[in-house]
XYZ file of C-alpha atoms in Angstrom:
744
model
C -175.288 108.495 -249.305
C -178.457 109.568 -247.551
C -176.389 111.464 -244.993
C -174.499 113.254 -247.750
C -177.701 114.235 -249.561
C -179.345 115.371 -246.324
C -176.522 117.694 -245.378
C -176.170 118.864 -248.981
C -179.811 119.950 -249.092
C -179.501 121.596 -245.678
C -176.364 123.361 -246.900
C -178.132 124.592 -250.025
C -180.994 125.935 -247.922
C -178.631 127.700 -245.522
C -176.647 129.096 -248.457
C -179.873 130.333 -250.057
C -180.748 132.325 -246.930
C -177.189 133.647 -246.711
C -177.558 134.849 -250.297
C -180.827 136.651 -249.551
C -179.109 138.510 -246.710
C -175.924 139.171 -248.711
C -177.855 140.447 -251.737
C -179.325 143.213 -249.575
C -175.792 144.269 -248.627
C -174.696 144.287 -252.264
C -177.729 146.337 -253.222
C -177.217 149.087 -250.635
C -173.444 149.263 -251.113
C -173.719 149.567 -254.885
C -176.135 152.477 -254.610
C -174.865 154.427 -251.594
C -171.238 153.377 -251.071
C -172.047 152.508 -247.432
C -171.513 149.009 -246.080
C -174.404 148.394 -243.718
C -173.070 146.697 -240.582
C -176.598 146.989 -239.158
C -177.947 144.584 -241.784
C -178.137 141.735 -239.273
C -179.802 143.954 -236.677
C -182.497 144.931 -239.182
C -183.112 141.246 -239.877
C -183.316 140.581 -236.152
C -185.781 143.390 -235.451
C -188.046 142.376 -238.321
C -188.005 138.754 -237.134
C -188.982 139.792 -233.620
C -191.901 141.760 -235.070
C -192.914 138.681 -237.076
C -192.892 136.645 -233.847
C -194.922 139.360 -232.106
C -197.581 139.298 -234.813
C -197.848 135.515 -235.173
C -197.124 134.069 -231.728
C -198.310 136.754 -229.329
C -201.080 138.439 -231.300
C -202.202 135.394 -233.271
C -202.074 136.916 -236.758
C -202.117 134.586 -239.778
C -198.670 133.882 -241.148
C -199.452 135.399 -244.554
C -200.668 138.663 -242.991
C -197.628 138.914 -240.705
C -195.331 138.346 -243.708
C -197.092 141.039 -245.731
C -196.781 143.569 -242.910
C -193.216 142.725 -241.844
C -191.627 142.069 -245.241
C -193.831 144.322 -247.350
C -194.269 147.326 -245.034
C -191.907 147.343 -242.043
C -188.813 146.261 -243.996
C -189.034 148.924 -246.720
C -190.063 151.611 -244.231
C -187.098 150.808 -241.987
C -184.620 151.050 -244.858
C -186.125 154.220 -246.336
C -186.164 155.897 -242.922
C -182.521 154.987 -242.287
C -181.464 156.573 -245.555
C -183.604 159.684 -245.183
C -182.657 160.422 -241.584
C -179.050 159.207 -241.332
C -177.301 157.742 -244.362
C -177.728 160.538 -246.893
C -175.899 162.890 -244.523
C -172.702 160.830 -244.662
C -171.360 162.159 -247.955
C -167.913 163.651 -247.531
C -167.104 161.732 -244.344
C -164.248 159.314 -243.759
C -164.711 155.555 -244.033
C -164.531 155.134 -240.266
C -167.405 157.579 -239.782
C -169.615 155.698 -242.244
C -168.811 152.423 -240.519
C -169.435 153.791 -237.049
C -172.829 155.210 -237.970
C -174.035 151.809 -239.165
C -172.461 150.218 -236.081
C -174.457 152.650 -233.940
C -177.612 151.621 -235.789
C -176.722 147.972 -235.082
C -176.214 148.593 -231.359
C -179.278 150.815 -231.054
C -181.482 148.233 -232.765
C -180.195 145.469 -230.484
C -180.765 147.615 -227.383
C -184.261 148.510 -228.581
C -185.104 144.850 -229.223
C -183.860 143.835 -225.774
C -186.006 146.613 -224.309
C -189.130 145.499 -226.150
C -188.576 141.742 -225.782
C -187.090 140.511 -222.515
C -183.868 138.614 -223.379
C -184.438 136.273 -220.419
C -187.568 134.849 -222.064
C -187.554 132.164 -224.774
C -188.870 132.992 -228.260
C -189.329 130.483 -231.069
C -190.347 130.885 -234.694
C -191.988 127.967 -236.494
C -191.466 126.938 -240.101
C -193.936 127.965 -242.768
C -196.769 125.420 -243.036
C -195.451 123.777 -239.812
C -192.603 121.327 -239.252
C -194.734 118.415 -240.467
C -195.245 119.849 -243.971
C -192.582 117.972 -245.950
C -191.828 115.846 -248.947
C -189.268 113.088 -249.600
C -186.709 113.416 -252.397
C -184.296 110.474 -252.987
C -184.887 109.316 -249.453
C -184.215 112.760 -247.972
C -186.926 114.640 -246.108
C -187.326 118.203 -247.357
C -189.687 120.608 -245.618
C -191.778 123.097 -247.521
C -190.143 125.930 -245.571
C -186.787 124.880 -247.030
C -188.255 124.755 -250.542
C -189.547 128.310 -250.043
C -186.018 129.410 -249.043
C -184.490 127.928 -252.207
C -187.189 129.335 -254.487
C -186.949 132.794 -252.929
C -183.167 132.858 -253.336
C -183.323 131.915 -257.021
C -186.072 134.462 -257.698
C -184.153 137.231 -255.918
C -180.921 136.376 -257.746
C -182.630 136.576 -261.130
C -184.554 139.710 -260.179
C -181.506 141.616 -258.940
C -179.477 140.578 -261.939
C -182.153 141.961 -264.246
C -182.522 145.073 -262.083
C -178.836 145.976 -262.270
C -178.228 145.083 -265.933
C -181.507 145.500 -267.811
C -183.426 148.323 -266.120
C -182.992 152.100 -266.095
C -183.686 152.133 -262.356
C -180.768 149.781 -261.687
C -178.405 151.910 -263.791
C -179.459 155.031 -261.881
C -178.928 153.175 -258.600
C -175.389 152.193 -259.515
C -174.592 155.641 -260.894
C -175.822 157.353 -257.719
C -172.737 156.337 -255.775
C -170.224 156.904 -258.607
C -171.278 160.399 -259.704
C -174.477 161.815 -258.157
C -174.003 165.181 -259.849
C -173.980 163.555 -263.297
C -177.142 161.658 -262.357
C -178.833 164.969 -261.528
C -177.728 166.469 -264.844
C -179.500 163.599 -266.591
C -182.751 164.383 -264.839
C -182.701 161.749 -262.094
C -182.678 162.073 -258.330
C -179.765 160.071 -256.804
C -181.186 160.356 -253.298
C -184.471 158.828 -254.406
C -182.618 155.953 -256.068
C -180.500 155.397 -252.949
C -183.605 155.461 -250.742
C -185.241 152.829 -252.964
C -182.121 150.673 -252.681
C -182.063 150.957 -248.892
C -185.754 150.037 -248.766
C -185.124 146.929 -250.893
C -182.008 146.014 -248.928
C -183.850 146.242 -245.615
C -186.667 144.130 -247.041
C -184.204 141.401 -248.028
C -182.615 141.530 -244.573
C -185.968 141.076 -242.840
C -186.902 138.241 -245.197
C -183.587 136.500 -244.480
C -184.174 136.784 -240.736
C -187.669 135.313 -240.927
C -186.405 132.425 -243.071
C -183.194 131.581 -241.221
C -184.460 131.319 -237.635
C -186.614 128.171 -238.157
C -183.864 126.300 -240.034
C -181.240 127.205 -237.398
C -183.245 125.765 -234.511
C -186.128 128.182 -234.098
C -184.645 130.045 -231.100
C -184.811 133.822 -231.358
C -182.131 135.848 -229.566
C -181.210 139.440 -230.416
C -177.420 139.089 -230.259
C -177.252 135.622 -231.807
C -179.509 136.431 -234.756
C -177.617 139.656 -235.466
C -174.316 137.773 -235.598
C -175.900 134.932 -237.588
C -176.864 137.276 -240.412
C -173.427 138.890 -240.210
C -172.126 135.518 -241.403
C -173.534 136.483 -244.799
C -170.790 139.148 -245.066
C -168.464 136.434 -246.404
C -170.827 135.738 -249.298
C -171.141 139.444 -250.086
C -167.368 139.850 -250.161
C -167.013 136.769 -252.390
C -168.851 138.835 -254.989
C -166.750 141.884 -254.005
C -169.998 143.717 -253.226
C -170.715 143.999 -256.959
C -171.541 140.677 -258.592
C -174.871 139.012 -257.798
C -173.899 135.654 -259.426
C -170.627 135.432 -257.497
C -172.435 136.412 -254.301
C -174.893 133.573 -254.935
C -172.029 131.118 -255.520
C -170.220 132.268 -252.397
C -173.355 131.872 -250.282
C -173.921 128.325 -251.514
C -170.292 127.374 -250.812
C -170.593 128.885 -247.341
C -173.794 126.984 -246.541
C -172.461 123.665 -247.830
C -169.126 124.009 -246.011
C -170.852 124.774 -242.691
C -173.034 121.672 -242.916
C -170.277 119.357 -244.146
C -168.142 120.387 -241.166
C -171.010 119.501 -238.866
C -171.584 116.171 -240.634
C -168.098 114.776 -241.124
C -165.747 116.272 -238.537
C -165.378 114.351 -235.262
C -168.049 115.446 -232.806
C -165.973 114.736 -229.702
C -165.253 117.856 -227.665
C -166.253 121.316 -228.742
C -163.932 121.738 -231.737
C -166.411 120.796 -234.501
C -169.192 122.945 -233.115
C -166.887 125.935 -232.607
C -165.442 125.490 -236.093
C -168.907 125.446 -237.656
C -169.770 128.711 -235.910
C -166.424 130.264 -236.833
C -166.283 128.992 -240.430
C -168.021 132.027 -242.031
C -165.495 134.386 -240.430
C -162.587 132.153 -241.498
C -163.863 132.191 -245.083
C -164.449 135.950 -244.879
C -160.817 136.527 -243.892
C -159.556 134.174 -246.600
C -161.721 135.807 -249.264
C -160.534 139.288 -248.260
C -156.894 138.233 -248.461
C -157.112 136.175 -251.658
C -159.331 138.298 -253.881
C -157.622 141.162 -255.752
C -158.089 144.622 -254.288
C -158.620 147.991 -255.890
C -155.540 149.910 -256.928
C -154.272 152.827 -254.893
C -156.028 156.040 -255.831
C -153.829 158.869 -256.965
C -155.807 161.696 -255.399
C -156.625 162.143 -251.753
C -160.289 162.377 -250.850
C -160.944 165.392 -248.660
C -163.213 164.653 -245.753
C -164.933 166.790 -243.120
C -162.897 165.432 -240.189
C -160.461 167.941 -238.671
C -158.078 167.080 -235.825
C -155.450 169.176 -234.063
C -152.736 166.862 -232.630
C -151.247 167.949 -229.288
C -147.652 168.993 -228.801
C -145.427 166.907 -226.551
C -145.300 169.718 -224.015
C -149.069 170.124 -223.812
C -149.500 166.331 -223.586
C -147.086 166.232 -220.619
C -148.874 169.100 -218.861
C -152.347 167.661 -219.376
C -151.136 164.202 -218.394
C -149.974 165.593 -215.047
C -153.295 167.423 -214.677
C -155.169 164.173 -215.376
C -153.230 162.274 -212.704
C -153.892 165.019 -210.151
C -157.598 165.278 -211.003
C -158.119 161.508 -210.832
C -156.385 161.346 -207.453
C -158.473 164.179 -206.026
C -161.639 162.652 -207.413
C -160.784 159.224 -205.984
C -160.925 160.773 -202.501
C -164.662 161.310 -203.025
C -165.421 157.731 -204.070
C -166.183 154.559 -202.181
C -164.087 151.441 -202.707
C -166.572 150.217 -205.315
C -166.482 153.558 -207.114
C -162.676 153.501 -207.211
C -162.707 149.996 -208.716
C -165.261 151.058 -211.325
C -163.187 154.093 -212.295
C -160.103 151.865 -212.564
C -162.021 149.668 -215.002
C -162.883 152.768 -217.018
C -159.226 153.820 -217.161
C -158.272 150.377 -218.473
C -160.831 150.816 -221.260
C -159.325 154.242 -221.959
C -155.923 152.582 -222.477
C -157.513 150.175 -224.982
C -159.075 153.207 -226.677
C -155.593 154.716 -227.140
C -154.853 151.815 -229.496
C -157.622 153.151 -231.738
C -156.256 156.696 -231.577
C -152.876 155.723 -232.982
C -154.237 153.222 -235.508
C -157.315 154.999 -236.828
C -156.893 158.591 -235.707
C -153.260 158.932 -236.784
C -152.813 156.287 -239.494
C -156.347 155.957 -240.875
C -156.354 152.156 -240.516
C -159.376 150.369 -239.048
C -159.693 147.760 -236.314
C -163.187 146.659 -235.319
C -162.007 144.224 -232.641
C -159.520 145.917 -230.275
C -160.686 143.774 -227.354
C -159.644 140.643 -229.271
C -155.986 141.621 -228.755
C -156.779 142.324 -225.119
C -158.102 138.765 -224.894
C -154.892 137.364 -226.407
C -152.769 139.273 -223.895
C -155.006 138.199 -221.006
C -154.799 134.499 -221.922
C -151.000 134.593 -222.190
C -150.608 136.625 -218.989
C -152.898 134.255 -217.094
C -151.066 131.090 -218.152
C -147.507 132.326 -217.704
C -147.680 135.125 -215.149
C -150.011 134.097 -212.301
C -148.171 133.117 -209.133
C -149.746 131.756 -205.958
C -153.354 130.762 -205.355
C -156.454 132.079 -203.679
C -156.209 135.518 -202.090
C -152.415 135.381 -202.324
C -152.411 135.001 -206.128
C -150.723 137.765 -208.085
C -150.032 138.503 -211.735
C -146.307 139.085 -212.151
C -144.708 141.738 -214.300
C -143.283 139.037 -216.582
C -146.847 137.880 -217.340
C -147.887 141.420 -218.240
C -144.869 141.933 -220.503
C -145.277 138.563 -222.241
C -149.002 139.226 -222.703
C -148.316 142.612 -224.306
C -145.622 141.052 -226.511
C -147.995 138.256 -227.555
C -150.683 140.786 -228.474
C -148.177 142.733 -230.586
C -147.000 139.565 -232.365
C -150.576 138.394 -233.048
C -151.415 141.883 -234.272
C -148.527 141.663 -236.699
C -149.495 138.169 -237.850
C -153.096 139.238 -238.450
C -152.048 142.446 -240.154
C -149.386 140.866 -242.366
C -151.716 139.049 -244.807
C -154.157 141.947 -244.633
C -151.645 144.743 -245.193
C -152.759 145.328 -248.759
C -156.318 145.839 -247.575
C -157.684 149.324 -247.001
C -160.751 150.964 -245.572
C -163.784 148.712 -245.444
C -161.860 145.557 -246.403
C -159.418 145.990 -243.547
C -162.285 146.673 -241.116
C -163.985 143.448 -242.190
C -160.730 141.508 -241.822
C -160.287 142.654 -238.217
C -163.965 141.938 -237.552
C -163.487 138.408 -238.872
C -160.536 137.904 -236.530
C -162.469 139.247 -233.550
C -165.516 137.062 -234.115
C -163.318 134.029 -234.849
C -161.387 134.526 -231.615
C -164.619 134.876 -229.640
C -166.242 131.792 -231.196
C -163.239 129.499 -231.576
C -160.680 130.384 -228.897
C -162.669 131.870 -226.029
C -165.092 128.932 -226.150
C -162.311 126.366 -225.958
C -162.700 124.633 -222.584
C -161.071 121.308 -223.540
C -157.657 120.165 -222.387
C -154.725 120.289 -224.827
C -151.188 118.963 -224.677
C -148.198 120.717 -226.228
C -144.594 119.475 -225.761
C -145.778 117.335 -222.856
C -147.497 120.249 -221.114
C -151.244 119.993 -220.551
C -153.297 123.183 -220.558
C -156.782 124.569 -221.152
C -157.197 127.964 -222.800
C -160.355 128.893 -220.910
C -160.729 126.455 -218.005
C -164.358 126.301 -216.960
C -165.253 128.979 -219.483
C -163.659 131.822 -217.491
C -160.320 133.135 -216.238
C -159.681 134.431 -212.721
C -157.109 137.200 -213.203
C -155.581 138.391 -209.901
C -154.315 141.955 -209.372
C -150.880 142.553 -210.910
C -147.736 143.075 -208.866
C -145.468 145.443 -210.795
C -142.199 145.269 -208.896
C -142.763 146.809 -205.450
C -146.222 148.085 -206.440
C -149.059 145.745 -205.448
C -152.285 146.644 -207.235
C -154.607 144.828 -204.843
C -155.465 148.185 -203.293
C -158.133 149.876 -205.450
C -156.646 153.382 -205.277
C -153.188 152.078 -206.173
C -154.679 150.211 -209.134
C -156.540 153.321 -210.282
C -153.538 155.621 -210.033
C -151.268 153.078 -211.757
C -153.719 152.782 -214.667
C -153.982 156.572 -214.851
C -150.208 157.050 -214.874
C -149.884 154.381 -217.586
C -152.530 156.149 -219.649
C -150.683 159.469 -219.275
C -147.328 157.932 -220.217
C -148.740 156.141 -223.274
C -150.525 159.331 -224.315
C -147.254 161.261 -223.990
C -145.527 158.628 -226.127
C -148.233 158.866 -228.792
C -147.980 162.654 -228.832
C -144.218 162.360 -229.345
C -144.771 159.755 -232.056
C -147.284 161.978 -233.867
C -144.964 164.981 -233.696
C -141.999 163.012 -235.065
C -141.124 161.810 -238.525
C -142.890 158.478 -238.117
C -146.114 160.224 -237.129
C -145.918 162.534 -240.126
C -145.467 159.529 -242.397
C -148.550 157.926 -240.827
C -150.543 161.109 -241.413
C -149.379 161.215 -245.026
C -150.412 157.586 -245.520
C -153.824 158.398 -244.065
C -154.321 161.332 -246.466
C -153.019 159.643 -249.623
C -151.432 156.170 -249.681
C -150.542 156.555 -253.361
C -148.679 159.826 -252.826
C -146.883 158.387 -249.802
C -145.741 155.358 -251.809
C -144.647 157.609 -254.687
C -142.419 159.556 -252.275
C -140.569 156.341 -251.434
C -142.252 155.358 -248.196
C -142.744 151.658 -247.459
C -146.471 151.293 -246.797
C -146.126 147.675 -245.662
C -143.605 148.616 -242.994
C -145.687 151.589 -241.866
C -148.870 149.537 -241.547
C -147.162 146.629 -239.845
C -145.492 148.896 -237.317
C -148.592 150.844 -236.381
C -150.653 147.646 -236.137
C -148.181 146.113 -233.711
C -148.034 149.287 -231.615
C -151.821 149.429 -231.508
C -152.162 145.729 -230.624
C -149.597 146.076 -227.821
C -151.481 149.009 -226.281
C -154.773 147.100 -226.566
C -153.108 144.086 -224.951
C -151.933 146.115 -221.951
C -155.384 147.647 -221.538
C -156.982 144.212 -221.843
C -154.818 142.790 -219.042
C -155.673 145.713 -216.763
C -159.349 145.403 -217.663
C -159.303 141.694 -216.807
C -157.516 142.326 -213.497
C -159.970 145.105 -212.613
C -162.902 142.817 -213.402
C -161.398 139.851 -211.533
C -163.103 137.082 -213.500
C -163.496 137.369 -217.269
C -165.406 135.185 -219.709
C -166.178 135.230 -223.407
C -168.747 138.023 -223.103
C -166.125 140.409 -221.655
C -164.313 140.336 -225.015
C -167.415 140.067 -227.198
C -167.399 141.645 -230.635
C -170.257 143.985 -229.687
C -168.217 145.376 -226.768
C -165.423 146.281 -229.201
C -167.930 147.954 -231.493
C -169.403 149.936 -228.613
C -165.941 151.123 -227.543
C -165.013 152.134 -231.096
C -168.315 153.984 -231.525
C -167.865 156.010 -228.342
C -164.257 156.894 -229.209
C -165.316 158.131 -232.659
C -168.159 160.139 -231.096
C -165.677 161.734 -228.709
C -163.031 162.301 -231.391
C -160.812 159.445 -232.506
C -158.027 161.797 -233.549
C -157.655 163.149 -229.995
C -156.017 161.528 -226.968
C -158.734 163.132 -224.858
C -161.241 161.436 -227.169
C -159.784 158.069 -226.164
C -160.087 159.083 -222.491
C -163.700 160.182 -222.827
C -164.737 157.240 -225.017
C -162.972 154.681 -222.829
C -164.502 156.017 -219.626
C -167.962 156.021 -221.198
C -167.527 152.454 -222.464
C -166.131 151.105 -219.208
C -167.997 153.222 -216.665
C -170.644 155.566 -218.028
C -173.282 153.252 -219.470
C -172.774 150.497 -216.880
C -173.013 152.909 -213.950
C -176.160 154.593 -215.226
C -177.880 151.316 -216.099
C -176.842 149.802 -212.770
C -178.099 152.859 -210.898
C -181.512 152.686 -212.527
C -181.590 148.938 -211.888
C -180.905 149.487 -208.178
C -183.588 152.156 -208.035
C -186.058 149.767 -209.649
C -185.321 147.153 -206.964
C -185.602 149.658 -204.114
C -188.835 151.315 -205.265
C -191.532 148.901 -206.372
C -194.019 151.553 -207.456
C -191.986 153.350 -210.151
C -189.879 150.240 -210.890
C -191.072 150.089 -214.504
C -190.092 153.724 -215.017
C -186.564 153.171 -213.690
C -186.186 150.022 -215.800
C -187.303 151.945 -218.887
C -184.803 154.717 -218.116
C -182.019 152.118 -217.922
C -182.911 150.843 -221.391
C -183.285 154.409 -222.645
C -179.707 155.212 -221.616
C -178.394 152.450 -223.888
C -180.592 153.477 -226.812
C -179.620 157.148 -226.438
C -175.935 156.147 -226.458
C -176.475 154.527 -229.844
C -178.427 157.566 -231.058
C -175.415 159.743 -230.276
C -173.338 157.440 -232.473
C -175.874 157.730 -235.293
C -175.464 161.503 -235.233
C -171.691 161.464 -235.627
C -172.132 162.208 -239.340
C -173.208 165.731 -238.389
C -170.022 166.253 -236.364
C -167.420 163.786 -237.671
C -164.563 165.449 -235.780
C -166.143 164.510 -232.452
C -167.413 166.153 -229.302
C -163.913 166.795 -227.954
C -163.117 168.891 -231.022
C -166.021 171.235 -230.291
C -165.127 171.459 -226.590
C -161.435 172.131 -227.297
C -162.227 174.772 -229.894
C -164.722 176.327 -227.501
C -162.138 176.638 -224.741
C -159.513 177.851 -227.180
C -161.855 180.670 -228.141
C -162.246 181.635 -224.465
C -158.765 183.054 -224.092
C -160.334 186.489 -223.973
C -162.796 185.471 -221.267
C -160.370 184.920 -218.417
C -162.790 186.216 -215.749
C -165.165 183.395 -216.658
C -162.374 180.820 -216.505
C -161.195 182.089 -213.117
C -164.757 182.120 -211.843
C -165.369 178.559 -213.038
C -162.146 177.392 -211.379
C -163.142 179.034 -208.080
C -166.612 177.515 -208.304
C -165.071 174.078 -208.930
C -162.800 174.441 -205.903
C -165.733 175.373 -203.668
C -167.767 172.491 -205.075
C -164.928 170.056 -204.361
C -164.596 171.261 -200.776
C -168.335 170.714 -200.295
C -167.982 167.199 -201.677
C -164.943 166.352 -199.517
C -166.684 167.554 -196.380
C -169.794 165.516 -197.219
C -172.131 168.463 -197.755
C -172.922 167.136 -201.238
C -172.529 163.636 -202.608
C -170.028 162.483 -205.183
C -172.816 161.952 -207.754
C -174.007 165.546 -207.281
C -170.449 166.850 -207.586
C -169.841 164.812 -210.745
C -173.029 165.953 -212.482
C -172.563 169.634 -211.641
C -168.891 169.589 -212.622
C -169.684 167.871 -215.933
C -172.412 170.407 -216.721
C -170.048 173.313 -215.954
C -167.294 171.874 -218.171
C -169.664 171.307 -221.107
C -171.624 174.565 -220.812
C -168.743 176.935 -220.069
C -167.709 177.338 -223.754
C -171.318 178.200 -224.658
C -171.498 180.846 -221.923
C -168.055 182.102 -222.875
C -169.063 182.490 -226.515
C -172.070 184.596 -225.523
C -169.909 186.644 -223.119
C -167.303 187.356 -225.782
C -169.943 188.241 -228.347
C -171.560 190.735 -226.013
C -168.223 192.227 -225.072
C -167.292 192.504 -228.732
C -170.493 194.373 -229.480
C -169.941 196.785 -226.597
C -166.244 197.332 -226.957
C -165.482 197.370 -230.693
C -164.795 200.866 -232.046
C -167.019 201.950 -234.909
C -164.162 202.079 -237.400
C -163.337 198.411 -236.687
C -166.843 197.025 -237.035
C -166.911 194.288 -239.643
C -163.102 194.041 -239.791
C -162.389 191.346 -237.201
C -165.888 189.863 -237.230
C -168.587 189.015 -239.777
C -170.481 192.013 -241.178
C -174.015 191.128 -240.123
C -177.371 192.908 -240.247
C -176.975 193.781 -236.555
C -173.688 195.590 -237.236
C -175.224 197.457 -240.144
C -178.129 198.582 -237.949
C -175.731 199.766 -235.223
C -173.746 201.812 -237.747
C -176.967 203.374 -239.055
C -177.969 204.332 -235.527
C -174.565 205.879 -234.717
C -174.528 207.834 -237.989
C -178.103 209.046 -237.588
C -179.347 207.253 -240.701
C -182.831 205.731 -241.047
C -182.910 202.337 -239.343
C -185.048 199.489 -240.621
C -187.319 198.236 -237.836
C -186.587 194.635 -237.003
C -183.106 194.727 -238.463
C -181.592 194.146 -235.058
C -183.415 190.824 -235.015
C -182.396 189.965 -238.515
C -185.839 190.714 -239.998
C -186.861 192.826 -242.983
C -189.129 195.345 -241.156
C -190.129 198.810 -242.284
C -188.166 202.055 -242.207
C -188.522 203.921 -238.910
């Protein structure tokens, strides 16, 4: 009985902290319509600051709490809303999710920059671990009593705020109809900012409370994921009801501790299940609870994509293969292997293009399906041992098939989910797979066959042998991955141009209208999920073979989020967006960080500067993701439109091509290095549309006849001033610069 009471009290305490974290999510979602995936990262950052104040600087606990919970927490939430979140109105659900994901990643990178992840950090309980009382033979610490009291007070306070106060009504109305709120004399942005400030405060408070009761160890990634466990409680209340959120949090805390207390402790199953339980419950809650009905009207967003034709996809695919081959001639063996890894990530990114870009469905864990394919391919397709080991084509095919089947099985119960709910369901699967499957190092027996999913915690995946093609050679591997990317891209372009692709686009714009026209939404979703999972599985196998040895961290949930963020930044509706985002995820950040790390080791004097630049690269990557709300169509969209507008600037295009050819010859002959060639070529590609726009504008001003001024171009003050000059009329001084001026 004492054991039961002990774990019950511990479960209530853990559930109370989960509720504090989940209530912040409910608060911000109800007032802004944005689900804050960075909630756990805010809790983590605030907890690190609390440790900095108390352990390193020796502040009193009460003063550190006042500063962290009372000042830093609200300021962090208000700043997030003012700078980023209020600019997300009119964007698609994926854009809103990705912006908060970018905040999550940026906060984690910033914390790892400020606090060395290789050092140990611990946070003590309030009043110390010895401050305790005994209730019915069970020891209860004062820190745990504070957690319970705070949860009850917050539950009552939020309930009163939402139901009994004018401020709470304005907060809830701000997301439903901000224009009506303005007509009634209130400022919806101010109400949303207040909600974000309160939500951030609750996140920070949850982080400070949960670390001591979970062992006291403070780690950026672990604490972020620990607070993410509170998502299940928030969804139990459907992001609306504070009482149901409280009940869900208590159930979650009790279940986690009962699993730890009563399941057999032999092996790693019980521990893995306890860690995975919140994600299991999150998936179950999402599937079981009733969902909103289909909306009759489509919501117009600011994203605009121009799908390629099959012909253009074939031409650009051939160009890509040729460019990659020519570029591989400039690289060392290590550079070729790194680029091959980037191409495998680009193939995984194509799974997001078809699923999210074409169909509007969300998957936050594409690498989870790559992990499934890798495990199957490793166990059934590896032949030989040592240096002679190879991955056979049957292993690759079975791995891809397994990924497609698992994708269908995961999608089937979640097919009625949409938008945020579907994103959370895929996130739950990804985290569950990482915590439950990829940590499984014990031996199992099935039909008399003994096996271990992850023997020794890692898998050694040899290079594939695809018929007569042996991918042990780095260049062969790279070109094979590039050709596969081009072929899959061509298939997706054909799919998008066909009837199935048009049905997917219609489902993305308006599911209700698509269903009304007789389309089977379940079949459409199931099909596109399986196609996407199969592509991710193929990319995952190639990624594992390019890496050589893969472990749990290679398929971590944060890696999937980083890939998704970069693809959205590039343009998730474009095949070239998948190429750019995949290369950046697999090559760009790692190469830059590794380069700065090598420079820090080689030069002792400026070592700190190079180390700081390596961290800065990661933070800046996240900052780019935070700014996607300003350009939701992606960087590729701007570049493509810029080059499309340069059709009248052929001399510039010919000149750039000649300059590129000369630059390549210099690189091949060793006059310049491959890094120099890459940087100059990238700058030319990105800046050419800007130069071309200025060139065309100048040519238009010089060459447009007077009678056509203002017909094919905007009628600006500059055009008016030019007409006045040509006609001999008085010209206003400063008009050419757009100013008011005085009459000359």
